[in-house]
Short mmCIF file of C-alpha atoms and ligand atoms in Angstrom, two decimals:
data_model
loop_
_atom_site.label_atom_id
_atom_site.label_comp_id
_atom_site.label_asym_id
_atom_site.label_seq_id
_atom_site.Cartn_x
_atom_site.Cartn_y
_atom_site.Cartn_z
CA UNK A 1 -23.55 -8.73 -4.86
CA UNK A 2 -22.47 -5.81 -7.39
CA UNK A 3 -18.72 -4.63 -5.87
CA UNK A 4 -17.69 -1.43 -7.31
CA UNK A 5 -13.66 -0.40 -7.34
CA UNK A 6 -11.86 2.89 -7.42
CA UNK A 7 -7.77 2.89 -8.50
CA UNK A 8 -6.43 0.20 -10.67
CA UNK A 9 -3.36 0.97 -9.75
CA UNK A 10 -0.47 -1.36 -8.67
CA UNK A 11 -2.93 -3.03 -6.07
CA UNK A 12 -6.04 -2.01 -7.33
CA UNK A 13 -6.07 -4.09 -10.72
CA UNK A 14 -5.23 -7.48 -9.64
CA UNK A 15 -7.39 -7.36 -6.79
CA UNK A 16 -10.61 -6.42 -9.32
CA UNK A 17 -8.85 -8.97 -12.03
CA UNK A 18 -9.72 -11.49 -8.83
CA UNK A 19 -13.40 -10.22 -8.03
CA UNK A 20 -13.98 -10.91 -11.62
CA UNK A 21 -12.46 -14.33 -11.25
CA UNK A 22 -14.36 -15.07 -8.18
CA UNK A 23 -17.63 -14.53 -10.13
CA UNK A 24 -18.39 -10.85 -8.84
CA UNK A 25 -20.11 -8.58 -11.16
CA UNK A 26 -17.31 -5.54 -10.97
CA UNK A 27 -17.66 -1.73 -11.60
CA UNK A 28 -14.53 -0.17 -11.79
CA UNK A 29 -13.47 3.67 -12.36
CA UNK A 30 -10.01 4.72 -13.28
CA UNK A 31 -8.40 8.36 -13.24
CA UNK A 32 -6.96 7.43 -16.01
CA UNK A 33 -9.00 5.30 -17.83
CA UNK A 34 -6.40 3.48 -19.98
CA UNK A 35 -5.36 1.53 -17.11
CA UNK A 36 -8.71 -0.08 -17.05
CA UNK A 37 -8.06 -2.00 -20.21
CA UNK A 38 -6.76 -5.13 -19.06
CA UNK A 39 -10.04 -5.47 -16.10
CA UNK A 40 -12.63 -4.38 -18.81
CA UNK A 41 -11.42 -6.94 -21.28
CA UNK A 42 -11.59 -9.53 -17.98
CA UNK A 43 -15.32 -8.55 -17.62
CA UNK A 44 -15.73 -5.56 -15.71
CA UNK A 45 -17.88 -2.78 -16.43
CA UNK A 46 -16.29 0.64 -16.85
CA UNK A 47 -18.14 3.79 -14.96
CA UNK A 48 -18.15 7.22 -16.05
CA UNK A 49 -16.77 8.42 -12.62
CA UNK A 50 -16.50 7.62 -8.92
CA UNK A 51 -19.86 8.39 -8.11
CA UNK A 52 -21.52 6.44 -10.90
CA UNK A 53 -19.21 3.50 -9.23
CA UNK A 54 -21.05 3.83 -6.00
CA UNK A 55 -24.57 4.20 -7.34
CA UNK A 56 -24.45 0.55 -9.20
CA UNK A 57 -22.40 -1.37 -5.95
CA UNK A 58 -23.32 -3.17 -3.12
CA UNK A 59 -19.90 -2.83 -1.81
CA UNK A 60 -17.21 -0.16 -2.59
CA UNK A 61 -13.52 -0.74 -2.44
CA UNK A 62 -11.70 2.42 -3.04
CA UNK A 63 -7.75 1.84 -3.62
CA UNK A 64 -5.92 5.06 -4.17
CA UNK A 65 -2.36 6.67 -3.68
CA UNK A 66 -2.41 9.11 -0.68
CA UNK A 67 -5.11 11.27 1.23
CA UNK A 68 -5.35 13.81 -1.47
CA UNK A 69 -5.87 10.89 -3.82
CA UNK A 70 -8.74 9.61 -1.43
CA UNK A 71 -10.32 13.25 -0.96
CA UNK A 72 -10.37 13.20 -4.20
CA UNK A 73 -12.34 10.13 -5.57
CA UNK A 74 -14.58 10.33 -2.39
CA UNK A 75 -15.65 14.40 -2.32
CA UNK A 76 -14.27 15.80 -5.33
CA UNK A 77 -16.67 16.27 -8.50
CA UNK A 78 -18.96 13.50 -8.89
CA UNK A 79 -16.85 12.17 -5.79
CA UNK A 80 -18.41 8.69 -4.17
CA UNK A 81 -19.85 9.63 -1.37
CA UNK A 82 -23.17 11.26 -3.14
CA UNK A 83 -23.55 7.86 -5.37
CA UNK A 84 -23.62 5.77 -2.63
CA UNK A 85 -26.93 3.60 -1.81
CA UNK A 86 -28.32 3.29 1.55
CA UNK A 87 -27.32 0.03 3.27
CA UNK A 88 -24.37 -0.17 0.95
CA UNK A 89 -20.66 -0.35 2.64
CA UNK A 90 -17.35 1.48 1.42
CA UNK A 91 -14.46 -0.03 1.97
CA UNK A 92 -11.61 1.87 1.85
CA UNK A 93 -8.25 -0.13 1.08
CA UNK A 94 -6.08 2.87 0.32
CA UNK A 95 -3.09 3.36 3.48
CA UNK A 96 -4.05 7.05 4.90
CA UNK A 97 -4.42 9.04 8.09
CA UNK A 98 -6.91 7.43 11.04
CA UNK A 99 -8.34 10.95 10.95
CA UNK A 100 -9.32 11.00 7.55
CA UNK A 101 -10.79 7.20 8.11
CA UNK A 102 -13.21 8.19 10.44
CA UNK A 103 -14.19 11.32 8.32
CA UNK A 104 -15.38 9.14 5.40
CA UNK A 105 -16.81 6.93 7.92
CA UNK A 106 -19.11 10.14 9.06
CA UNK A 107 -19.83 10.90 5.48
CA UNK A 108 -21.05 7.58 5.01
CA UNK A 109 -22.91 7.40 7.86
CA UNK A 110 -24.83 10.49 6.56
CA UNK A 111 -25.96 8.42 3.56
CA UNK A 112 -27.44 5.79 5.48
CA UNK A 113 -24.29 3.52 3.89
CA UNK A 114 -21.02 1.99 6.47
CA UNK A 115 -17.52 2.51 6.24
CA UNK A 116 -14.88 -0.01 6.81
CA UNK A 117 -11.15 1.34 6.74
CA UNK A 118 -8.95 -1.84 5.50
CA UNK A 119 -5.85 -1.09 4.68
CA UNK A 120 -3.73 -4.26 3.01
CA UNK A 121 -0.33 -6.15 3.42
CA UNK A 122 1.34 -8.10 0.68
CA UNK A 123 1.89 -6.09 -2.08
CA UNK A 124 1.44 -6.57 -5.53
CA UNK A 125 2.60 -10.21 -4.84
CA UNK A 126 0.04 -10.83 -2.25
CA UNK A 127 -2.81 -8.64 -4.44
CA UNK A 128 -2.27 -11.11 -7.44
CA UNK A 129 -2.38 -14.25 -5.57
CA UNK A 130 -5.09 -12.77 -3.62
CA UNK A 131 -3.49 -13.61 -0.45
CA UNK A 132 -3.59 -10.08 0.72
CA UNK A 133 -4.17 -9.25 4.77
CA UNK A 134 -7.12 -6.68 5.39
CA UNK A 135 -6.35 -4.42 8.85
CA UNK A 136 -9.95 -3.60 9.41
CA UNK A 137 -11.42 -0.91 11.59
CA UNK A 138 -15.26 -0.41 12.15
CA UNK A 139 -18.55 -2.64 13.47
CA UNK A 140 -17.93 -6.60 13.33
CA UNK A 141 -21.15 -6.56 11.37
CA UNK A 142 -20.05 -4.97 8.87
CA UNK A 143 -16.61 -6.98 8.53
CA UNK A 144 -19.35 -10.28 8.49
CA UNK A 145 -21.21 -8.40 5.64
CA UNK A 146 -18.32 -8.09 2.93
CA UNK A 147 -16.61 -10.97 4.17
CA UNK A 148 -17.24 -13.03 1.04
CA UNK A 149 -15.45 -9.94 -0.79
CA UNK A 150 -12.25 -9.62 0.77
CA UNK A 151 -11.99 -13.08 0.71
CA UNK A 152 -11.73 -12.98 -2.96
CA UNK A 153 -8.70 -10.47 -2.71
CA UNK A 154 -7.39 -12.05 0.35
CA UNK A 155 -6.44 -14.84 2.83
CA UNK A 156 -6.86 -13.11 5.95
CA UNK A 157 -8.82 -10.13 7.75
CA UNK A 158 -7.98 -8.54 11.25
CA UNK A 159 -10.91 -6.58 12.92
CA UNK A 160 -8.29 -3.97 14.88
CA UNK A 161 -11.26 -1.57 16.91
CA UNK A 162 -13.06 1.19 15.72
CA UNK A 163 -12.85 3.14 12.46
CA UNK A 164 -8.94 4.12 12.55
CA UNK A 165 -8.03 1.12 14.21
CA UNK A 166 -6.93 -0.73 10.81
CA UNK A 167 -5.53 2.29 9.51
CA UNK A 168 -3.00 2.86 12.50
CA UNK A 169 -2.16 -0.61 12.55
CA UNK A 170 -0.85 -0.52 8.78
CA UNK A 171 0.93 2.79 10.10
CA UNK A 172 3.00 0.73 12.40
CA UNK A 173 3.53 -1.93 10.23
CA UNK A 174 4.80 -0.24 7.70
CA UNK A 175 6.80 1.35 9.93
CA UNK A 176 8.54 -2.21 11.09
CA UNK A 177 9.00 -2.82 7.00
CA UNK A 178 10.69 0.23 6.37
CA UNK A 179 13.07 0.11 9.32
CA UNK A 180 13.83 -3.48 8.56
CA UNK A 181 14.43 -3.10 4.70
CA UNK A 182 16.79 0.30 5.78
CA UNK A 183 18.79 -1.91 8.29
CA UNK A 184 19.46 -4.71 5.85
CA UNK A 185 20.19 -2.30 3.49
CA UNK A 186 22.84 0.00 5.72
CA UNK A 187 24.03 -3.58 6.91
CA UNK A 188 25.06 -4.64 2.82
CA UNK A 189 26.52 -1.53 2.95
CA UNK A 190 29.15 -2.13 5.38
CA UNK A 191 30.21 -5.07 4.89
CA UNK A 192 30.66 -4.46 1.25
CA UNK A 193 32.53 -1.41 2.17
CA UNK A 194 34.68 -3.33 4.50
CA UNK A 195 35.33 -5.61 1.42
CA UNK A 196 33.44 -8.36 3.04
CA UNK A 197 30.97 -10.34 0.80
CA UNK A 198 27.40 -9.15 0.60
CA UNK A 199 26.02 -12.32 -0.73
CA UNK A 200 27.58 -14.04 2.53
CA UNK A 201 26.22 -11.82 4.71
CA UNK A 202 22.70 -12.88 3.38
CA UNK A 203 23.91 -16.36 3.58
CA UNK A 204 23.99 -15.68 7.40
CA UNK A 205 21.10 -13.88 7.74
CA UNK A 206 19.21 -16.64 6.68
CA UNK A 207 20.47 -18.75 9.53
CA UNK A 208 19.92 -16.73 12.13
CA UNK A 209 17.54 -14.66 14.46
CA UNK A 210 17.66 -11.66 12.40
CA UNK A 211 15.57 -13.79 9.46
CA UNK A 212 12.50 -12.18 8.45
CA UNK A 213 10.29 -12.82 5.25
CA UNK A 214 10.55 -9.16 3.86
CA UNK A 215 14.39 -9.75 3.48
CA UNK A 216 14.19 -12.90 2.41
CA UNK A 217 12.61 -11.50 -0.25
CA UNK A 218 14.39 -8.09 -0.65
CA UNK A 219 17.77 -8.95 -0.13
CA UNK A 220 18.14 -10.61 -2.96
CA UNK A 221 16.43 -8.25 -5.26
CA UNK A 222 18.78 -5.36 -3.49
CA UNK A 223 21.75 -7.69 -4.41
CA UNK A 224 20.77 -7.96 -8.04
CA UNK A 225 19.86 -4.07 -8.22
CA UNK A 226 16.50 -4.83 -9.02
CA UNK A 227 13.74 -2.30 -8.09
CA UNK A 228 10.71 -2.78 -10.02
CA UNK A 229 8.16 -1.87 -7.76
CA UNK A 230 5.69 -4.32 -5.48
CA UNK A 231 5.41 -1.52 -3.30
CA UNK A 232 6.87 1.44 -4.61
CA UNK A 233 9.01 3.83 -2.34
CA UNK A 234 7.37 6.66 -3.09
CA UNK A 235 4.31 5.78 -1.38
CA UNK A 236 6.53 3.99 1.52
CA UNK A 237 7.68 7.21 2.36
CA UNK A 238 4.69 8.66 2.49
CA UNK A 239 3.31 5.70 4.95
CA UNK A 240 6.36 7.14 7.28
CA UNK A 241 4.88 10.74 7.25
CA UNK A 242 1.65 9.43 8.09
CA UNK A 243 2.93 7.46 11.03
CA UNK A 244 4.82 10.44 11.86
CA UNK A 245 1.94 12.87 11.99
CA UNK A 246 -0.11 10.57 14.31
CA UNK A 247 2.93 10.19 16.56
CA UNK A 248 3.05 13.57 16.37
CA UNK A 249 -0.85 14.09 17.30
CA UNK A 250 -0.25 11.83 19.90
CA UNK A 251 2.73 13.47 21.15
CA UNK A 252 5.00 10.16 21.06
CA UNK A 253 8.31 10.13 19.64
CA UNK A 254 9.63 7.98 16.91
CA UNK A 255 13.06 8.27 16.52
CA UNK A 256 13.98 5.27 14.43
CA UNK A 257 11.11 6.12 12.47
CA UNK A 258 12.33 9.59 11.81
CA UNK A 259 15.76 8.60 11.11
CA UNK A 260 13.93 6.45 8.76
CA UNK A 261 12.39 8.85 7.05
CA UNK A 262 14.98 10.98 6.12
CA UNK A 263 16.84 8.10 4.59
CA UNK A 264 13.36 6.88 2.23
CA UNK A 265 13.27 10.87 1.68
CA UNK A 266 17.28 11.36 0.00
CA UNK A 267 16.88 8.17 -1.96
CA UNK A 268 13.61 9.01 -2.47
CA UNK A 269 15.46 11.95 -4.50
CA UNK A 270 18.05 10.40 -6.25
CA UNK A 271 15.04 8.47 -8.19
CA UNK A 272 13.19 9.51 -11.34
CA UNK A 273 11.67 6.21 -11.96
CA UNK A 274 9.45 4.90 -10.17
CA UNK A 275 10.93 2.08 -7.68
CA UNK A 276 10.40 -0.34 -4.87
CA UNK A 277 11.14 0.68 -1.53
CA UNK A 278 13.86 -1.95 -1.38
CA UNK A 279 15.81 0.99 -3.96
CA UNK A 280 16.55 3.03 -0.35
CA UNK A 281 19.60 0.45 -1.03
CA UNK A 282 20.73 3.35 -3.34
CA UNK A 283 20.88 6.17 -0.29
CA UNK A 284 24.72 4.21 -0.39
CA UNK A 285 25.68 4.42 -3.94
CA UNK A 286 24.85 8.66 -3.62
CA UNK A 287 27.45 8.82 -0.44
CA UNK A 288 29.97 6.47 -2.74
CA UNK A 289 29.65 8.59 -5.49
CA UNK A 290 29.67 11.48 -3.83
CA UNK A 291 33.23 10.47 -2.31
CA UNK A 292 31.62 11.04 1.22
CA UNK A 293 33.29 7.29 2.18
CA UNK A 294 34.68 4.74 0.64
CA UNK A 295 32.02 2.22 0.32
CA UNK A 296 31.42 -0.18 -2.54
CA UNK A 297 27.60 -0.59 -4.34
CA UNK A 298 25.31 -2.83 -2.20
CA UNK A 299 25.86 -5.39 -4.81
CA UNK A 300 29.64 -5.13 -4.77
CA UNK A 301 30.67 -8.37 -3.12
P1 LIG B 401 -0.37 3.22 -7.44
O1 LIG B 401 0.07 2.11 -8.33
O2 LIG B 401 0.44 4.46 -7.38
O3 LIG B 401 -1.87 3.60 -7.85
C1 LIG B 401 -2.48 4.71 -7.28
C2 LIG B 401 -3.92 4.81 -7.72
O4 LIG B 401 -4.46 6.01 -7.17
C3 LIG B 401 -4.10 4.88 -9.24
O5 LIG B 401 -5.32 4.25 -9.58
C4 LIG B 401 -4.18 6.39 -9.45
O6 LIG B 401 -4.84 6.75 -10.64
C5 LIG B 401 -5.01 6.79 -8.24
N1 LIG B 401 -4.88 8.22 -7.95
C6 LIG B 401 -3.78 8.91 -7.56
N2 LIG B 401 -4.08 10.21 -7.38
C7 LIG B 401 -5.39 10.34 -7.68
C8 LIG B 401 -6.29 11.45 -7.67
N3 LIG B 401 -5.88 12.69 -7.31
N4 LIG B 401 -7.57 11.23 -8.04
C9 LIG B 401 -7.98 10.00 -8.39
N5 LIG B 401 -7.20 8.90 -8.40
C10 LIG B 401 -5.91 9.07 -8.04
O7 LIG B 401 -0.54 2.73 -5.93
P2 LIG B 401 -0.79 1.25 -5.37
O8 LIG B 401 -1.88 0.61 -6.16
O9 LIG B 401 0.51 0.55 -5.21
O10 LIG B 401 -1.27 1.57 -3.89
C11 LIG B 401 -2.59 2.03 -3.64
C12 LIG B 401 -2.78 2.23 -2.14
O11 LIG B 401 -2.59 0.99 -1.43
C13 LIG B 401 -1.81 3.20 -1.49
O12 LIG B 401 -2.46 3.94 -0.49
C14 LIG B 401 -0.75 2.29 -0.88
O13 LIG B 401 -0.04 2.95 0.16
C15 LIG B 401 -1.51 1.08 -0.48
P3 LIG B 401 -4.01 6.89 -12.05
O14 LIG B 401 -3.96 5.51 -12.60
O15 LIG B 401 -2.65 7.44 -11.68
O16 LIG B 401 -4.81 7.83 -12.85
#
């Protein structure tokens, strides 16, 4: 089955590095093509654009930044949508609005070709050891038809309801992941401010209810400042506008997730590089420096 995939970015190259490796015959296309290198050299073939992707594949994954970024590689000049064959099915893994999931599902449906929105968990982590989770919305027929696909990227796929469903679940979720990372993070922050040791503190935290996997796995990297990115904050924040909007569409509030937001959003800004989203950590160093209060650095101890 030839599998065709847009965005080797962050996610998007080890998850085609494991279609290769899983004996798939991959297409790939690359806004910038440099970052194709690596996959090309691993076997795939290289197409001239988006739609040239779609035309040659079975199966389309397309895994791009934002909505714009989606819009883009789908509609825009030699876009995907007019490449792709009848019978074929797009799979979008890129984390956007419900809304603009069940538009490319309608544009697909035009072309006699299905649409499955499945957004992913794991990060980069989870995309190179292709244990990555698929939150899948569309026709259980479908899900049965690229099954053998996604298990080459992943370890587990959740059909959620209909097109939307998978990408409102990943709203929420990330929602839960950026709430928890902020609270461990404002939590290191007081008690290092209160001269209390922030090492301890994780100590604790790993012996009690509060425990969950994303901080055992953050905390440490907030402790020893570092931010490389799994899953940069950049596009965290812009997972907490999306949930936002819906919320907003569906006229529920969110407080925590606002409150949230603003804090992704100022340490969002203190950034040039790009950086996890475990780097909110630094919203505290800007009110230290700023000689706003008193505290220490998160990794102060
Ligand atoms: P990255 O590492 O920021 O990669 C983003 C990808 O999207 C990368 O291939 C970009 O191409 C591509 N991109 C961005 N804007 C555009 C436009 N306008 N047109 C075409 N292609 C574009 O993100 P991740 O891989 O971490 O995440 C991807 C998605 O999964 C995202 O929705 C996350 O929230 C979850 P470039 O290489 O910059 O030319």
């Amino acid at each position: 089955m030839p599998v065709g995939l847009i965005g080797l970015g962050l996610m998007g190259k080890p998850m085609a590095l494991n279609l290769l490796r899983a004996g798939f015959a991959v297409t790939v296309w690359n806004r910038t093509r440099t970052r194709a290198d690596e996959v090309l050299r691993a076997g795939a073939r290289w197409a001239d654009s988006p739609r040239e992707v779609a035309a040659g594949s079975d199966v389309v994954i397309t895994i791009v930044s934002d909505p714009p970024a989606l819009e883009q590689v789908l509609w825009g000049e030699m876009g995907a949508v007019t490449g792709l064959r009848p019978g074929s099915v797009l799979v979008d893994s890129s984390t956007v609005s419900p809304a603009l999931a069940r538009r490319a599902a309608e544009a697909c449906a035009a072309r006699g070709a299905d649409f499955l929105d499945a957004p992913v968990t794991g990060g980069t982590w989870g995309a190179e050891k292709g244990e990555l989770v698929f939150m899948v919305g569309g026709k259980a027929e479908v899900l049965r038809r690229v099954e053998p696909v996604l298990a080459a990227m992943g370890k587990r796929w959740f059909l959620l309801g209909p097109h939307g469903a998978g990408q409102t679940v990943k709203l929420a979720m990330n929602a839960i992941l950026a709430l928890q990372v902020q609270a461990l993070a404002e939590a290191l922050a007081l008690v290092s401010a209160a001269g209390v040791s922030a090492e301890r503190l994780l100590e604790v935290l790993a012996a009690s209810m509060a425990r969950a996997p994303v901080l055992d796995i953050k905390g440490p990297l907030m402790l020893q400042r570092n931010f490389a990115p799994s899953f940069p904050l950049r596009l965290m924040h812009k997972d907490l506008s999306l949930a936002l909007e819906l919320a907003g569409q569906l006229g529920l509030p969110l407080p925590a997730t606002a409150a949230a937001r603003e804090t992704y959003s100022a340490a969002k800004g203190l950034v040039r590089e790009d950086v996890d989203y475990c780097a909110v950590a630094r919203f505290w160093e800007r009110t230290a420096t700023a000689g706003e209060r008193p505290t220490g650095s998160v990794g102060d101890t």
